[in-house]
Structure formats: C-alpha cells, structure tokens
Amino acid sequence: MSSIWFQRTSDGPYEAVALEGGTDLAAVAGAAVRGLRLATSSAGRFALLAPGANKVQVNGQPVIGGIRVLGHRDELTLGDGHIVYFSDETLAVVGRFASTDGQAPPRCPVCRRDVVHGQWIVTCPRCGRVYHQAVDNTDPAAKACWTYREVCLCGHPTGLTEDAVWRPDKELSHA
C-alpha cells in the first residue's frame, strides 16, 4: 500500500502513514497546509491535488495546474517548508497459485517456466507479474524466483520482509 513518510520533529525518525484515496496531507504529516489532498485512480496511482494557493513542490518542481501524479520516492516540499516522501512500495505476499479454467498459465519471468496450480508464488504488487517463490526446502523442484533479484522487472523491491525495503532515511544516509 502506498504511504507518506514524514518526521514529527526535525531530528526524529521517519514514520510511514498508509494512504487511501482522498487523504488530506495536512492531517497525515501535521503540516500547516490546507487543501492538499491525494486522490487515487482505479489503477491505484496517486495524484497530488494542490489548489493554486498552496506553494508545494514535487522533486523541486512546482505543481503546475494543481495536479501531479506521484511516483515512488517523490519528495514533496509543502508550503511551510515541511518535506515528506511518497512511496508506492507495497509488501509482497507469498501465496498459492490458483489456476483458472481455459486460461493460459502465467510464465515466471526469472526461470521462464509456467506457473501451475498449487505452486507457491508472489505476484508483484506494482506490475502483476507472477513469480515462483519457494517457502521451504521440502519441494526440491520449488524455486525462489521472486527473491532471486533485488527488484522486479518493473523496479519494485523483491524483499519478503514485514518492513518496507525503501525508507527515506536509508536513502538520505547514502547521499
């Protein structure tokens, strides 16, 4: 699920707030801005709605026309100088593949083999590609295709942790 990362105090840790359509940014980050909202499309993309009175920038650029579709790791500088970060990283979940009658099985992009009914898989939360993912060592034919690389072909992290792989404090510490 997409989230906004922010600091409650200038030297405090970054915290994430999960987003839903129509989220009021002032309520999320405690910023002194009114009218900034996030809207979501049917495809799950988020757009920043910023009426003309709000001086907000995305990655150092003004929001022209009052709307901007957000991308993973976008930096939002709000009217009061408060900086928050947008992330569309969604945690991947391992599950069993259930085939549909009459439909061709998906092909794993790593091993290039068909995914068959009952196999353990991960569906990329961003692009929907289906990968094999072994969960234990009892099946010698099972493959760990999802975790084979650091990112999916679309760029989504392929970690299987309960925490977000990308965090703004990790990125800022490498700058």
mmCIF file of C-alpha atoms in Angstrom:
data_model
loop_
_atom_site.group_PDB
_atom_site.id
_atom_site.type_symbol
_atom_site.label_atom_id
_atom_site.label_comp_id
_atom_site.label_asym_id
_atom_site.label_seq_id
_atom_site.Cartn_x
_atom_site.Cartn_y
_atom_site.Cartn_z
ATOM 1 C CA MET A 1 0.000 0.000 0.000
ATOM 2 C CA SER A 2 1.258 3.457 -0.811
ATOM 3 C CA SER A 3 2.426 5.658 2.022
ATOM 4 C CA ILE A 4 3.710 9.080 3.022
ATOM 5 C CA TRP A 5 6.941 9.179 5.053
ATOM 6 C CA PHE A 6 7.464 12.120 7.396
ATOM 7 C CA GLN A 7 9.220 13.232 10.581
ATOM 8 C CA ARG A 8 7.228 14.584 13.524
ATOM 9 C CA THR A 9 10.323 16.515 14.666
ATOM 10 C CA SER A 10 13.320 17.657 12.624
ATOM 11 C CA ASP A 11 15.631 15.104 14.230
ATOM 12 C CA GLY A 12 13.045 12.358 14.783
ATOM 13 C CA PRO A 13 12.737 9.061 12.933
ATOM 14 C CA TYR A 14 10.785 8.757 9.700
ATOM 15 C CA GLU A 15 7.300 7.337 10.071
ATOM 16 C CA ALA A 16 5.016 5.984 7.380
ATOM 17 C CA VAL A 17 1.292 6.544 7.120
ATOM 18 C CA ALA A 18 -0.630 4.261 4.772
ATOM 19 C CA LEU A 19 -2.646 6.182 2.205
ATOM 20 C CA GLU A 20 -6.175 5.820 0.996
ATOM 21 C CA GLY A 21 -7.919 7.820 -1.709
ATOM 22 C CA GLY A 22 -8.838 11.325 -0.624
ATOM 23 C CA THR A 23 -6.180 11.566 2.092
ATOM 24 C CA ASP A 24 -5.670 15.077 3.474
ATOM 25 C CA LEU A 25 -1.903 15.719 3.637
ATOM 26 C CA ALA A 26 -2.282 18.263 6.445
ATOM 27 C CA ALA A 27 -3.850 15.554 8.609
ATOM 28 C CA VAL A 28 -1.179 12.986 7.728
ATOM 29 C CA ALA A 29 2.007 14.950 8.263
ATOM 30 C CA GLY A 30 0.766 17.706 10.554
ATOM 31 C CA ALA A 31 1.870 20.300 8.017
ATOM 32 C CA ALA A 32 0.388 23.781 8.051
ATOM 33 C CA VAL A 33 -1.201 23.436 4.626
ATOM 34 C CA ARG A 34 -4.863 23.201 3.820
ATOM 35 C CA GLY A 35 -6.467 21.787 0.726
ATOM 36 C CA LEU A 36 -3.648 19.442 -0.283
ATOM 37 C CA ARG A 37 -5.188 16.068 -1.000
ATOM 38 C CA LEU A 38 -4.159 12.795 -2.534
ATOM 39 C CA ALA A 39 -6.607 11.164 -4.924
ATOM 40 C CA THR A 40 -6.306 7.634 -6.228
ATOM 41 C CA SER A 41 -7.180 6.275 -9.658
ATOM 42 C CA SER A 42 -8.750 2.920 -10.454
ATOM 43 C CA ALA A 43 -5.231 1.679 -11.259
ATOM 44 C CA GLY A 44 -4.063 2.560 -7.743
ATOM 45 C CA ARG A 45 -1.901 5.534 -8.799
ATOM 46 C CA PHE A 46 -1.918 8.584 -6.531
ATOM 47 C CA ALA A 47 -2.211 12.182 -7.662
ATOM 48 C CA LEU A 48 -1.437 15.242 -5.570
ATOM 49 C CA LEU A 49 -4.224 17.809 -5.778
ATOM 50 C CA ALA A 50 -2.808 21.226 -4.922
ATOM 51 C CA PRO A 51 -5.028 24.285 -5.429
ATOM 52 C CA GLY A 52 -3.189 27.416 -6.593
ATOM 53 C CA ALA A 53 -2.918 28.969 -3.123
ATOM 54 C CA ASN A 54 -0.663 26.133 -1.930
ATOM 55 C CA LYS A 55 3.010 26.511 -2.673
ATOM 56 C CA VAL A 56 4.050 22.888 -2.995
ATOM 57 C CA GLN A 57 6.840 21.302 -4.995
ATOM 58 C CA VAL A 58 7.442 17.733 -6.110
ATOM 59 C CA ASN A 59 11.127 16.904 -6.504
ATOM 60 C CA GLY A 60 11.923 20.622 -6.518
ATOM 61 C CA GLN A 61 9.426 21.454 -9.285
ATOM 62 C CA PRO A 62 6.173 23.398 -8.834
ATOM 63 C CA VAL A 63 2.858 21.569 -9.266
ATOM 64 C CA ILE A 64 1.610 23.147 -12.473
ATOM 65 C CA GLY A 65 -2.141 23.148 -12.996
ATOM 66 C CA GLY A 66 -2.774 21.964 -9.450
ATOM 67 C CA ILE A 67 -2.330 18.240 -10.105
ATOM 68 C CA ARG A 68 0.654 15.903 -10.263
ATOM 69 C CA VAL A 69 0.746 12.099 -10.481
ATOM 70 C CA LEU A 70 3.168 10.841 -7.847
ATOM 71 C CA GLY A 71 5.863 8.240 -8.324
ATOM 72 C CA HIS A 72 7.796 6.084 -5.902
ATOM 73 C CA ARG A 73 10.315 8.085 -3.823
ATOM 74 C CA ASP A 74 8.932 11.517 -4.784
ATOM 75 C CA GLU A 75 9.922 14.323 -2.402
ATOM 76 C CA LEU A 76 7.129 16.766 -1.601
ATOM 77 C CA THR A 77 8.074 20.156 -0.183
ATOM 78 C CA LEU A 78 4.932 21.567 1.351
ATOM 79 C CA GLY A 79 4.033 25.258 1.668
ATOM 80 C CA ASP A 80 5.534 25.581 5.144
ATOM 81 C CA GLY A 81 8.852 24.002 4.068
ATOM 82 C CA HIS A 82 7.938 20.643 5.583
ATOM 83 C CA ILE A 83 9.325 17.760 3.482
ATOM 84 C CA VAL A 84 7.532 14.432 3.125
ATOM 85 C CA TYR A 85 8.182 11.488 0.821
ATOM 86 C CA PHE A 86 5.749 9.416 -1.214
ATOM 87 C CA SER A 87 6.284 5.684 -1.632
ATOM 88 C CA ASP A 88 4.191 3.279 -3.688
ATOM 89 C CA GLU A 89 6.032 0.254 -2.326
ATOM 90 C CA THR A 90 3.633 -2.473 -1.288
ATOM 91 C CA LEU A 91 4.830 -5.514 0.582
ATOM 92 C CA ALA A 92 4.784 -8.726 -1.424
ATOM 93 C CA VAL A 93 2.861 -11.732 -0.141
ATOM 94 C CA VAL A 94 3.589 -15.399 -0.799
ATOM 95 C CA GLY A 95 0.541 -17.475 -1.682
ATOM 96 C CA ARG A 96 -0.624 -20.478 -3.671
ATOM 97 C CA PHE A 97 -1.419 -20.064 -7.341
ATOM 98 C CA ALA A 98 -4.993 -20.924 -8.294
ATOM 99 C CA SER A 99 -5.373 -21.613 -11.998
ATOM 100 C CA THR A 100 -8.412 -20.546 -13.983
ATOM 101 C CA ASP A 101 -10.051 -22.971 -16.405
ATOM 102 C CA GLY A 102 -9.391 -22.144 -20.024
ATOM 103 C CA GLN A 103 -6.759 -19.506 -19.300
ATOM 104 C CA ALA A 104 -3.094 -19.957 -20.203
ATOM 105 C CA PRO A 105 -0.864 -20.197 -17.119
ATOM 106 C CA PRO A 106 1.459 -17.271 -16.399
ATOM 107 C CA ARG A 107 5.139 -17.716 -17.138
ATOM 108 C CA CYS A 108 7.650 -16.827 -14.436
ATOM 109 C CA PRO A 109 9.931 -14.054 -15.766
ATOM 110 C CA VAL A 110 13.007 -15.467 -13.992
ATOM 111 C CA CYS A 111 13.012 -19.217 -14.714
ATOM 112 C CA ARG A 112 10.734 -18.935 -17.782
ATOM 113 C CA ARG A 113 8.619 -21.913 -16.650
ATOM 114 C CA ASP A 114 4.843 -21.968 -16.418
ATOM 115 C CA VAL A 115 3.299 -21.437 -13.018
ATOM 116 C CA VAL A 116 0.950 -24.317 -12.258
ATOM 117 C CA HIS A 117 -1.972 -24.729 -9.887
ATOM 118 C CA GLY A 118 -0.925 -25.058 -6.246
ATOM 119 C CA GLN A 119 2.637 -23.721 -6.599
ATOM 120 C CA TRP A 120 3.876 -21.091 -4.149
ATOM 121 C CA ILE A 121 4.065 -17.721 -5.889
ATOM 122 C CA VAL A 122 4.405 -13.983 -5.405
ATOM 123 C CA THR A 123 2.505 -11.565 -7.604
ATOM 124 C CA CYS A 124 4.370 -8.279 -7.935
ATOM 125 C CA PRO A 125 2.260 -5.604 -6.206
ATOM 126 C CA ARG A 126 3.228 -2.998 -8.811
ATOM 127 C CA CYS A 127 3.079 -4.733 -12.214
ATOM 128 C CA GLY A 128 1.243 -8.003 -11.542
ATOM 129 C CA ARG A 129 3.926 -10.373 -12.869
ATOM 130 C CA VAL A 130 3.750 -13.808 -11.251
ATOM 131 C CA TYR A 131 6.961 -15.341 -9.869
ATOM 132 C CA HIS A 132 7.662 -18.716 -8.285
ATOM 133 C CA GLN A 133 8.696 -18.490 -4.630
ATOM 134 C CA ALA A 134 9.718 -21.492 -2.539
ATOM 135 C CA VAL A 135 8.618 -21.330 1.093
ATOM 136 C CA ASP A 136 10.565 -24.278 2.496
ATOM 137 C CA ASN A 137 13.015 -26.980 1.452
ATOM 138 C CA THR A 138 10.521 -29.848 1.237
ATOM 139 C CA ASP A 139 9.930 -29.441 -2.511
ATOM 140 C CA PRO A 140 13.205 -29.848 -4.434
ATOM 141 C CA ALA A 141 11.588 -28.511 -7.635
ATOM 142 C CA ALA A 142 10.459 -25.239 -5.993
ATOM 143 C CA LYS A 143 12.346 -22.101 -6.964
ATOM 144 C CA ALA A 144 12.898 -18.778 -5.206
ATOM 145 C CA CYS A 145 12.408 -16.694 -8.339
ATOM 146 C CA TRP A 146 10.834 -13.633 -6.637
ATOM 147 C CA THR A 147 13.788 -13.153 -4.294
ATOM 148 C CA TYR A 148 16.389 -14.103 -6.924
ATOM 149 C CA ARG A 149 16.932 -10.429 -7.844
ATOM 150 C CA GLU A 150 16.783 -7.275 -5.745
ATOM 151 C CA VAL A 151 13.962 -5.784 -7.828
ATOM 152 C CA CYS A 152 11.203 -6.945 -10.160
ATOM 153 C CA LEU A 153 11.445 -6.080 -13.851
ATOM 154 C CA CYS A 154 9.266 -3.026 -13.070
ATOM 155 C CA GLY A 155 11.639 -1.877 -10.313
ATOM 156 C CA HIS A 156 9.562 -2.910 -7.275
ATOM 157 C CA PRO A 157 11.760 -4.310 -4.451
ATOM 158 C CA THR A 158 11.579 -8.094 -4.113
ATOM 159 C CA GLY A 159 12.052 -8.393 -0.382
ATOM 160 C CA LEU A 160 9.823 -10.606 1.721
ATOM 161 C CA THR A 161 10.186 -8.747 4.999
ATOM 162 C CA GLU A 162 7.420 -7.191 7.054
ATOM 163 C CA ASP A 163 9.109 -3.784 6.796
ATOM 164 C CA ALA A 164 9.370 -1.501 3.798
ATOM 165 C CA VAL A 165 12.538 -2.045 1.785
ATOM 166 C CA TRP A 166 12.764 1.639 0.838
ATOM 167 C CA ARG A 167 12.842 4.272 3.557
ATOM 168 C CA PRO A 168 13.820 7.916 3.098
ATOM 169 C CA ASP A 169 16.280 7.815 5.992
ATOM 170 C CA LYS A 170 18.182 4.944 4.331
ATOM 171 C CA GLU A 171 18.427 6.895 1.083
ATOM 172 C CA LEU A 172 19.359 10.181 2.752
ATOM 173 C CA SER A 173 22.134 8.492 4.755
ATOM 174 C CA HIS A 174 23.794 7.444 1.472
ATOM 175 C CA ALA A 175 23.679 10.937 -0.030
#
